[in-house]
GROMACS .gro file of C-alpha atoms in nm:
model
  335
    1UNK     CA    1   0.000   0.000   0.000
    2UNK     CA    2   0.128   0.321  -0.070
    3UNK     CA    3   0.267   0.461   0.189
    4UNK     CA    4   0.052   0.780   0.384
    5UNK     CA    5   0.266   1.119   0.395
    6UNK     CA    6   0.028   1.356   0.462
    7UNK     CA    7  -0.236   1.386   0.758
    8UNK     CA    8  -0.327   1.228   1.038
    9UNK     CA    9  -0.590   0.972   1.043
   10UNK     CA   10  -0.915   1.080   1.199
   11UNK     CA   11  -1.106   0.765   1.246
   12UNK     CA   12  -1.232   0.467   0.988
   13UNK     CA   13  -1.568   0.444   0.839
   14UNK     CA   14  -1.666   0.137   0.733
   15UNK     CA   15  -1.557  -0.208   0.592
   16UNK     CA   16  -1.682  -0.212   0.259
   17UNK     CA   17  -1.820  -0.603   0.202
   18UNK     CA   18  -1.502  -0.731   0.371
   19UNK     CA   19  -1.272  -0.675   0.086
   20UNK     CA   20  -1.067  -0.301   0.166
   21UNK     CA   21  -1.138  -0.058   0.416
   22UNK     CA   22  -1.187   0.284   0.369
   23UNK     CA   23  -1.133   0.560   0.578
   24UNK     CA   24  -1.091   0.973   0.645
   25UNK     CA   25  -0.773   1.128   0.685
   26UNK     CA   26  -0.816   1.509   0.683
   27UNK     CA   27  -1.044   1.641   0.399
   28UNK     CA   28  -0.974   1.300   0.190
   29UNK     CA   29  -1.122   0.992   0.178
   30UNK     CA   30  -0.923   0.669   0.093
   31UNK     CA   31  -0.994   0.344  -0.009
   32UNK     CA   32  -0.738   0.124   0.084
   33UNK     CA   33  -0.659  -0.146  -0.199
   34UNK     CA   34  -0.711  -0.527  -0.078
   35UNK     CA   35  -0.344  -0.604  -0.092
   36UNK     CA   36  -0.002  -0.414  -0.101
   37UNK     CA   37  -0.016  -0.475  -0.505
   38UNK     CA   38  -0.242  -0.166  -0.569
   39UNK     CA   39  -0.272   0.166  -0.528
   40UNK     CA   40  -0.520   0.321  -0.259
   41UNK     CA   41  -0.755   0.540  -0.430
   42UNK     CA   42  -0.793   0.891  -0.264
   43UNK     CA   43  -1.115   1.142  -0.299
   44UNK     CA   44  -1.154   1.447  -0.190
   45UNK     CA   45  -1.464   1.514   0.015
   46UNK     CA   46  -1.689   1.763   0.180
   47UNK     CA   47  -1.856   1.723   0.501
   48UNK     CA   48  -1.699   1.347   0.522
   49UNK     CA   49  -1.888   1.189   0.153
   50UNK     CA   50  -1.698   1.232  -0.152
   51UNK     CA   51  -1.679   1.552  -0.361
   52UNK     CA   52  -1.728   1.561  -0.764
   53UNK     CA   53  -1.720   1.835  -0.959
   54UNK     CA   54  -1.486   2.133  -0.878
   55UNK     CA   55  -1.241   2.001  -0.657
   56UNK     CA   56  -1.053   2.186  -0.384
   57UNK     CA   57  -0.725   2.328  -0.547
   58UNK     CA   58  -0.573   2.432  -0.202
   59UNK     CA   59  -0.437   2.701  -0.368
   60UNK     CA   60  -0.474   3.083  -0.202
   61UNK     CA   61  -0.659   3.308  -0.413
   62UNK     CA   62  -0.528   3.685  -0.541
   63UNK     CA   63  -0.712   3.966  -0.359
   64UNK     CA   64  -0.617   4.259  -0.616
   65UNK     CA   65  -0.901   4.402  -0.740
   66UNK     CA   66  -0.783   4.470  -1.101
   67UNK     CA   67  -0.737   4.120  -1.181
   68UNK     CA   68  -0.918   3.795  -1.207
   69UNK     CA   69  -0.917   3.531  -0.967
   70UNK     CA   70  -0.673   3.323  -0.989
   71UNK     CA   71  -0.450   3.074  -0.806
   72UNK     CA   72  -0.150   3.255  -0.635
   73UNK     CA   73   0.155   3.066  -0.812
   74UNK     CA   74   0.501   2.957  -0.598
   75UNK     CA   75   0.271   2.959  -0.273
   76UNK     CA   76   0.136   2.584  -0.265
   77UNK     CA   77   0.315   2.388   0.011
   78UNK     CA   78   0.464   2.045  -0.131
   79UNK     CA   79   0.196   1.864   0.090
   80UNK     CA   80  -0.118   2.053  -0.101
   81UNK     CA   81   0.036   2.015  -0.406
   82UNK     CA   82   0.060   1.599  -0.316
   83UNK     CA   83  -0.296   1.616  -0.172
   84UNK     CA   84  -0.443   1.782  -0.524
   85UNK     CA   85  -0.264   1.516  -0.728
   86UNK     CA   86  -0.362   1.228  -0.513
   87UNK     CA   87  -0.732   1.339  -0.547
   88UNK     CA   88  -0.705   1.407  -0.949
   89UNK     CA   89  -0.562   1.055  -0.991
   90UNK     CA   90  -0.826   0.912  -0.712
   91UNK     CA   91  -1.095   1.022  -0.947
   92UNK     CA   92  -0.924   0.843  -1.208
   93UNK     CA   93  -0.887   0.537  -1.091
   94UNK     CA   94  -1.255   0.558  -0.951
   95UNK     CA   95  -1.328   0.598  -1.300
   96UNK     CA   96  -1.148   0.274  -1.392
   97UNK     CA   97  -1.275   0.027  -1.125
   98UNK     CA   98  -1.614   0.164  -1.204
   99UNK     CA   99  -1.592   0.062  -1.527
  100UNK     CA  100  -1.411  -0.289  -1.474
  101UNK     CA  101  -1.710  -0.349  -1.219
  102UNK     CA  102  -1.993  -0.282  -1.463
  103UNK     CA  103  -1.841  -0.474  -1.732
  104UNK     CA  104  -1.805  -0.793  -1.565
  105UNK     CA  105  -2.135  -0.937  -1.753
  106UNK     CA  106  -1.850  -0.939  -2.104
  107UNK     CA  107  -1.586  -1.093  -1.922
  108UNK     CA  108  -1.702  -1.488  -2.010
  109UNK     CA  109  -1.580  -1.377  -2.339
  110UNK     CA  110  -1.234  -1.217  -2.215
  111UNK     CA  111  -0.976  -1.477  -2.366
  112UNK     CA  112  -0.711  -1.537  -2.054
  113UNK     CA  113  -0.500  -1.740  -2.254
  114UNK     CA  114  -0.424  -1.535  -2.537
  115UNK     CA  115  -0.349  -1.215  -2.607
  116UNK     CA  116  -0.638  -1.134  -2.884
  117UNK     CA  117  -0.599  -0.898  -3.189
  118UNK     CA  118  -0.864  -0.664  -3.269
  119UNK     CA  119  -0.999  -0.679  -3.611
  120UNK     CA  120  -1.371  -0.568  -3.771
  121UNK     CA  121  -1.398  -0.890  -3.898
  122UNK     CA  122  -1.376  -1.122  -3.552
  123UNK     CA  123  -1.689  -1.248  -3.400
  124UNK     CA  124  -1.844  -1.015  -3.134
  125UNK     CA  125  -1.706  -1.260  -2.860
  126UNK     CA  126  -1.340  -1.225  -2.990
  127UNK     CA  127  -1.394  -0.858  -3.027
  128UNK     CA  128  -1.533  -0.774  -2.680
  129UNK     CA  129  -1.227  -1.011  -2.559
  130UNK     CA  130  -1.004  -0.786  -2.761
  131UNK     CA  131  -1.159  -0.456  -2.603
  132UNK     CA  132  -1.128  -0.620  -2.269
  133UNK     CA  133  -0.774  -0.691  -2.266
  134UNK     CA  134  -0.679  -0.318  -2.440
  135UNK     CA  135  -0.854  -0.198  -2.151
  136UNK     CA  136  -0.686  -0.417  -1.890
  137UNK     CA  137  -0.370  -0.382  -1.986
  138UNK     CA  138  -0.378   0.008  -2.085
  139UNK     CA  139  -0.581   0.149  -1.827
  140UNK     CA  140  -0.594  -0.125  -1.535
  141UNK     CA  141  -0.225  -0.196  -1.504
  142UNK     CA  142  -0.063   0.062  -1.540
  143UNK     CA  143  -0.294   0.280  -1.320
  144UNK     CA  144  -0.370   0.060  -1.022
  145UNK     CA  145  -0.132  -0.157  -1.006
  146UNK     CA  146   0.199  -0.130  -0.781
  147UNK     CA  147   0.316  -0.482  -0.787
  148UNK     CA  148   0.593  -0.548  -1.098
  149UNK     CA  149   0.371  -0.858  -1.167
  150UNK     CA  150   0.058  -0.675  -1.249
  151UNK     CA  151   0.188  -0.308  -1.380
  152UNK     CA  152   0.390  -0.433  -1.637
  153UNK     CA  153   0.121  -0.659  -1.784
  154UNK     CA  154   0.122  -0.456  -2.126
  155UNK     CA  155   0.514  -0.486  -2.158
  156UNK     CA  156   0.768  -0.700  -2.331
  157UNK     CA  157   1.008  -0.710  -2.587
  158UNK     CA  158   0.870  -0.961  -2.824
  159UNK     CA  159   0.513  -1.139  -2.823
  160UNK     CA  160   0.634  -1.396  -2.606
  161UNK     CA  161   0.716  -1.192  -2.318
  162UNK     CA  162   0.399  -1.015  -2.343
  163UNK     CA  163   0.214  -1.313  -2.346
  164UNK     CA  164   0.396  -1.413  -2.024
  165UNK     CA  165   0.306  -1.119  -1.838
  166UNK     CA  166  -0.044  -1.071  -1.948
  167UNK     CA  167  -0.109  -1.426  -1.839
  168UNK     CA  168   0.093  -1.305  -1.520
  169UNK     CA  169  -0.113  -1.034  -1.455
  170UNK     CA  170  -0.384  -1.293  -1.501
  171UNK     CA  171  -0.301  -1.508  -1.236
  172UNK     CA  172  -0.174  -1.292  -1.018
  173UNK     CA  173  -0.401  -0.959  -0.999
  174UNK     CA  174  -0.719  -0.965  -1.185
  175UNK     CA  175  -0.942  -1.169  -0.935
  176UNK     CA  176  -0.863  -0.923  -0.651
  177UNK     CA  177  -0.876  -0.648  -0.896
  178UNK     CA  178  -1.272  -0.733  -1.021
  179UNK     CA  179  -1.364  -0.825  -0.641
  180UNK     CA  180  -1.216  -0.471  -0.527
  181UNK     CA  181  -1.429  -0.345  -0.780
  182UNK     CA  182  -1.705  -0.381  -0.650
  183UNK     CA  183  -1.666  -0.230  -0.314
  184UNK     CA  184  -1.706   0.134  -0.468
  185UNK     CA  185  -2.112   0.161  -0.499
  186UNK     CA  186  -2.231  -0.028  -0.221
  187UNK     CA  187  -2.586  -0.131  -0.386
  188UNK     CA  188  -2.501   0.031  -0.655
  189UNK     CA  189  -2.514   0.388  -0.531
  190UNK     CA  190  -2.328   0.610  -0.396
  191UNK     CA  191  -2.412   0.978  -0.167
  192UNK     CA  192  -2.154   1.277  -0.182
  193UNK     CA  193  -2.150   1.624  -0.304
  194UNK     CA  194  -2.122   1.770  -0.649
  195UNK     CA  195  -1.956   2.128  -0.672
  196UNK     CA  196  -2.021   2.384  -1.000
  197UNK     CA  197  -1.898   2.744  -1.049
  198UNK     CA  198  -2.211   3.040  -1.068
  199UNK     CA  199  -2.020   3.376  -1.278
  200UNK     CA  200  -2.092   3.694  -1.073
  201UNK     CA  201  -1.795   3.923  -1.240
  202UNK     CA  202  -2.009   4.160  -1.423
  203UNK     CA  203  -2.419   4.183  -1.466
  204UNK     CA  204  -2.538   4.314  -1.162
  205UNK     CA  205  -2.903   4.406  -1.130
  206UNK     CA  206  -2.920   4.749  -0.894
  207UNK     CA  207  -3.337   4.738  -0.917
  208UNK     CA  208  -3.365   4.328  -0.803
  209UNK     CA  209  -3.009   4.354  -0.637
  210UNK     CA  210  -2.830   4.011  -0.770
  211UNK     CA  211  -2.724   3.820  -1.104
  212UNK     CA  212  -2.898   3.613  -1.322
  213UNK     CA  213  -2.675   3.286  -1.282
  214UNK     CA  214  -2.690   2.986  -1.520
  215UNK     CA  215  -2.677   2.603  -1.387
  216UNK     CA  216  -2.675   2.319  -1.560
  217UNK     CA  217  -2.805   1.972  -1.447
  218UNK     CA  218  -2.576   1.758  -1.660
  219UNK     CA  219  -2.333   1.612  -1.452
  220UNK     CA  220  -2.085   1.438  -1.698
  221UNK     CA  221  -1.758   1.582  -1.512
  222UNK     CA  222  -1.811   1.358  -1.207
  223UNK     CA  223  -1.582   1.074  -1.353
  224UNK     CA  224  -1.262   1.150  -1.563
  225UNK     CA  225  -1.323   1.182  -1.933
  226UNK     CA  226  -1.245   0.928  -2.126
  227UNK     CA  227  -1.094   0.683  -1.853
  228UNK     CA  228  -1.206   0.377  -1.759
  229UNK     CA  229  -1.468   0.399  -2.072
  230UNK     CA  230  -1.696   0.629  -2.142
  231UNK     CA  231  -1.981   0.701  -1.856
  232UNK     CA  232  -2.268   0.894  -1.854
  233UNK     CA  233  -2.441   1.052  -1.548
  234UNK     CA  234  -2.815   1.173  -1.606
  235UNK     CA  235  -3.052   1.375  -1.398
  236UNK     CA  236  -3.307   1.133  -1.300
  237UNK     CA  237  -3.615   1.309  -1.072
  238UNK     CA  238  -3.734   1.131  -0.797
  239UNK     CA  239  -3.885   1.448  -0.534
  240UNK     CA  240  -4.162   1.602  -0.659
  241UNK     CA  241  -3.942   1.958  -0.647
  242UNK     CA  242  -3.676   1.791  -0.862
  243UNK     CA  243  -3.961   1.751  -1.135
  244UNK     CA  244  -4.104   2.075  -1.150
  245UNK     CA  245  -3.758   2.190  -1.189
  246UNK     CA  246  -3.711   1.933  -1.493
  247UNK     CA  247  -3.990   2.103  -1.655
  248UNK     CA  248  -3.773   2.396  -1.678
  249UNK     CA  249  -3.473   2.262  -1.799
  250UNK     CA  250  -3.363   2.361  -2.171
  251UNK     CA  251  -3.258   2.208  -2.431
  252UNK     CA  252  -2.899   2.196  -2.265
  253UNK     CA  253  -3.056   2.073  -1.932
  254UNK     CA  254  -2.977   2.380  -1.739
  255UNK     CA  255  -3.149   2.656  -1.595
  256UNK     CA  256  -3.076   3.013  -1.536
  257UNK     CA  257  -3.188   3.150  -1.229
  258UNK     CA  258  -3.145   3.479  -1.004
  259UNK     CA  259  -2.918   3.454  -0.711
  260UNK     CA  260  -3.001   3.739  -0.462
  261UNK     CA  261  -2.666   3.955  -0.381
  262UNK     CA  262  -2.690   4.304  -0.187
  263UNK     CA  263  -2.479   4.547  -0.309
  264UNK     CA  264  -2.241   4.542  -0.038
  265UNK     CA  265  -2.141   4.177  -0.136
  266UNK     CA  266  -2.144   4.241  -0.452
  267UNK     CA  267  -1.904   4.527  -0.427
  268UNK     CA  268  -1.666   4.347  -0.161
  269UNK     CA  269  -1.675   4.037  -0.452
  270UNK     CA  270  -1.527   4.310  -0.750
  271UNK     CA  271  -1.283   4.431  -0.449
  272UNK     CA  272  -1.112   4.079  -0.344
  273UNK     CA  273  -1.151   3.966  -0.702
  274UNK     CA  274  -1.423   3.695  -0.653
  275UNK     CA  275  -1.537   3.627  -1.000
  276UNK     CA  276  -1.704   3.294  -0.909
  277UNK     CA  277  -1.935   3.131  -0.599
  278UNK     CA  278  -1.888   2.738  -0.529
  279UNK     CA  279  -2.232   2.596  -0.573
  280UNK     CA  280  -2.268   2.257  -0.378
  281UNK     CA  281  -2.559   2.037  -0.368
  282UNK     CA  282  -2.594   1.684  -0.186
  283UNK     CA  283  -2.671   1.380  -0.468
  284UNK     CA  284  -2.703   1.051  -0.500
  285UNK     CA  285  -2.551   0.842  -0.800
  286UNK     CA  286  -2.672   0.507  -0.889
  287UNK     CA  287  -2.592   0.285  -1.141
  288UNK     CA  288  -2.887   0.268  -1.405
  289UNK     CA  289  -2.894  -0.072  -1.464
  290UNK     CA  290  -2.900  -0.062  -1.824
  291UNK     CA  291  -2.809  -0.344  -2.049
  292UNK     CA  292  -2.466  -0.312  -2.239
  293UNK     CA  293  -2.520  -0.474  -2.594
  294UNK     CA  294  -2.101  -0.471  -2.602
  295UNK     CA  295  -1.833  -0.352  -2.321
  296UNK     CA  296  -1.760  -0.075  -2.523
  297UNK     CA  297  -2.120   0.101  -2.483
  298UNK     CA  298  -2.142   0.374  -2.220
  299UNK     CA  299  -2.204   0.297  -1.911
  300UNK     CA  300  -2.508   0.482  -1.748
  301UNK     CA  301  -2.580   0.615  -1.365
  302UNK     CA  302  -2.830   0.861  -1.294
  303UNK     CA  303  -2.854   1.112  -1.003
  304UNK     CA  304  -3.119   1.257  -0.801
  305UNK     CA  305  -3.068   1.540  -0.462
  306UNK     CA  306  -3.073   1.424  -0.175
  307UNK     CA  307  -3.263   1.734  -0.069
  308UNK     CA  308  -3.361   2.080  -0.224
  309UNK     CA  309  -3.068   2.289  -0.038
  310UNK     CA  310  -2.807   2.437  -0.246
  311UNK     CA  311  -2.516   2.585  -0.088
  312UNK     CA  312  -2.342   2.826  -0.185
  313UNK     CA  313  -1.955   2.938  -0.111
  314UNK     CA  314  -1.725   3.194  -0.177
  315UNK     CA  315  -1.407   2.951  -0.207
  316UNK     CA  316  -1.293   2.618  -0.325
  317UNK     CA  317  -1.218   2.479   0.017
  318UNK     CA  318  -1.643   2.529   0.080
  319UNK     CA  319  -1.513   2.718   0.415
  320UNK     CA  320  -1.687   3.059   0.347
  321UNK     CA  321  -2.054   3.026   0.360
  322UNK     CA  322  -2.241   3.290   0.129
  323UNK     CA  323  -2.617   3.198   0.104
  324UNK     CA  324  -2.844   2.883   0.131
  325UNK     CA  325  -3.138   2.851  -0.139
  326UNK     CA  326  -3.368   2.615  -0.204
  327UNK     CA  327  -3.438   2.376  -0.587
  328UNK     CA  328  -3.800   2.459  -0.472
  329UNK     CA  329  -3.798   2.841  -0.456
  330UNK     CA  330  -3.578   2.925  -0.727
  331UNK     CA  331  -3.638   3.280  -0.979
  332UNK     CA  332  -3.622   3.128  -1.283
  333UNK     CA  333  -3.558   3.360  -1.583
  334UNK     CA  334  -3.826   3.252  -1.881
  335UNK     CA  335  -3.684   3.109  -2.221
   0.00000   0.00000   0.00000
């Protein structure tokens, strides 16, 4: 296991189905791998569930007025900097042991013999084998693995050697790997928050005192794109204020809606160069269920809110409390 150079650890959570234990250590959540051949997969987290979205960049923000926003560069302590990465690369791998889990109905026709070579023309079992072991041995191995039996699975100088440590990997790493797997959505769902940006740099309106705001309901940067296969995440109403609000949605699924700011904020905002608010809400993700016709298909969750509340922040660490408003009592602004 990799070894833990930041933090101190606050106190475990839970064993997830006897396989790898997870736990909290400072404003991180890790999920420790089932043996000392993987990585532990960090995640950044707000009010103890995982964050998604905008993470936390740790970084301290520029307070002159005449510029925008931005992160203060040659300030970030070596530990922050470590803390960032690890939580980047968690999401990552999340991404990837997501989608080794819901593949598993396509691995019957994964070939763990042979190393298979994709061409159009193969049968649909040979190709999902081929797309099976590209993804194994590009994205798996490399990423999770720490072991030299498992990471180098994709090596070799000649197609004998890579034979040899594909089967290797094989033997040696893939049944933990697709058990761990699964420990990630308990039931198939998992609770956390989900962080966007809301622009209040220029458009204030002096007679309703605030900015029109625009928020959008797709959620398709909760999971790195393009790893571990691609993964869609879809608003899926369940409360009875989360489908009035889908009525609204446009054709982009977003709304835009007016976000009350007095005058005085809004002038301190311009002054300390606050260009953007940290809008949080509390979500659940579940896996859809949906039927793959081959592993390379998308694979599906949706989301619904835990409850109406969205908070809202004035910085990326979510330590600066601005306003609380409601999915229920929102001023929408007509199409």
């Amino acid at each position: 296991m990799e070894p833990m150079r930041f933090g101190i650890l606050v106190f475990a959570i839970f064993m997830f189905q006897g396989h790898a234990q997870t736990k909290l250590v400072d404003d991180l959540m890790v999920f420790d791998p089932p043996s000392e051949k993987f990585v532990s997969i960090v995640l950044q987290t707000h009010k103890g569930l995982p964050r998604f979205g905008v993470l936390n960049d740790y970084r301290p923000k520029s307070k002159n007025s005449n510029m925008r926003t931005m992160p203060s560069r040659g300030r970030q302590s070596p530990e922050n900097v470590e803390k960032i990465g690890r939580a980047r690369t968690g999401l990552r791998n999340l991404s990837i042991m997501l989608g080794l889990n819901y593949r598993a109905p396509f691995l019957t026709d994964l070939d763990r013999e042979r190393l298979t070579t994709p061409s159009s023309s193969l049968p649909q079992e040979q190709q999902n084998s081929a797309y099976l072991q590209n993804y194994l041995l590009r994205q798996v191995a490399p990423n999770i693995c720490l072991d030299e039996s498992c990471k180098n699975a994709n090596q070799g100088k000649n197609e004998f050697e890579r034979l040899r440590n594909y089967k290797s990997f094989m033997d040696n790493c893939f049944g933990s790997l697709q058990e761990w797997s699964k420990d990630f959505l308990k039931n198939d769902e998992l609770v956390g928050y989900h962080v966007s940006l809301l622009h209040v740099a220029r458009g204030y309106d002096f007679d309703k005192k605030g900015y029109w705001v625009s928020h959008n309901f797709n959620m398709n940067d909760v999971f790195a794109a393009k790893v571990g296969g691609a993964k869609k995440v879809i608003f899926e109403p369940v409360a009875a204020y989360e489908n009035q609000m889908a009525k609204n949605l446009d054709a982009r699924n977003g709304v835009q809606f007016f976000l009350k700011v007095d005058e005085a904020s809004a002038e301190r905002f311009m002054k300390e160069g606050i260009n953007w608010l940290y809008l949080v809400k509390k979500i659940k993700l579940k896996y859809s269920g949906k039927t793959l016709s081959q592993p390379r298909d998308p694979i599906e969750f949706n989301y619904a809110h835990e409850d109406s509340k969205l908070l809202i922040y004035e910085d990326a660490a979510l330590t600066k409390n601005f306003t609380t408003i409601s999915l229920d009592n929102l001023t929408l602004k007509k199409p």
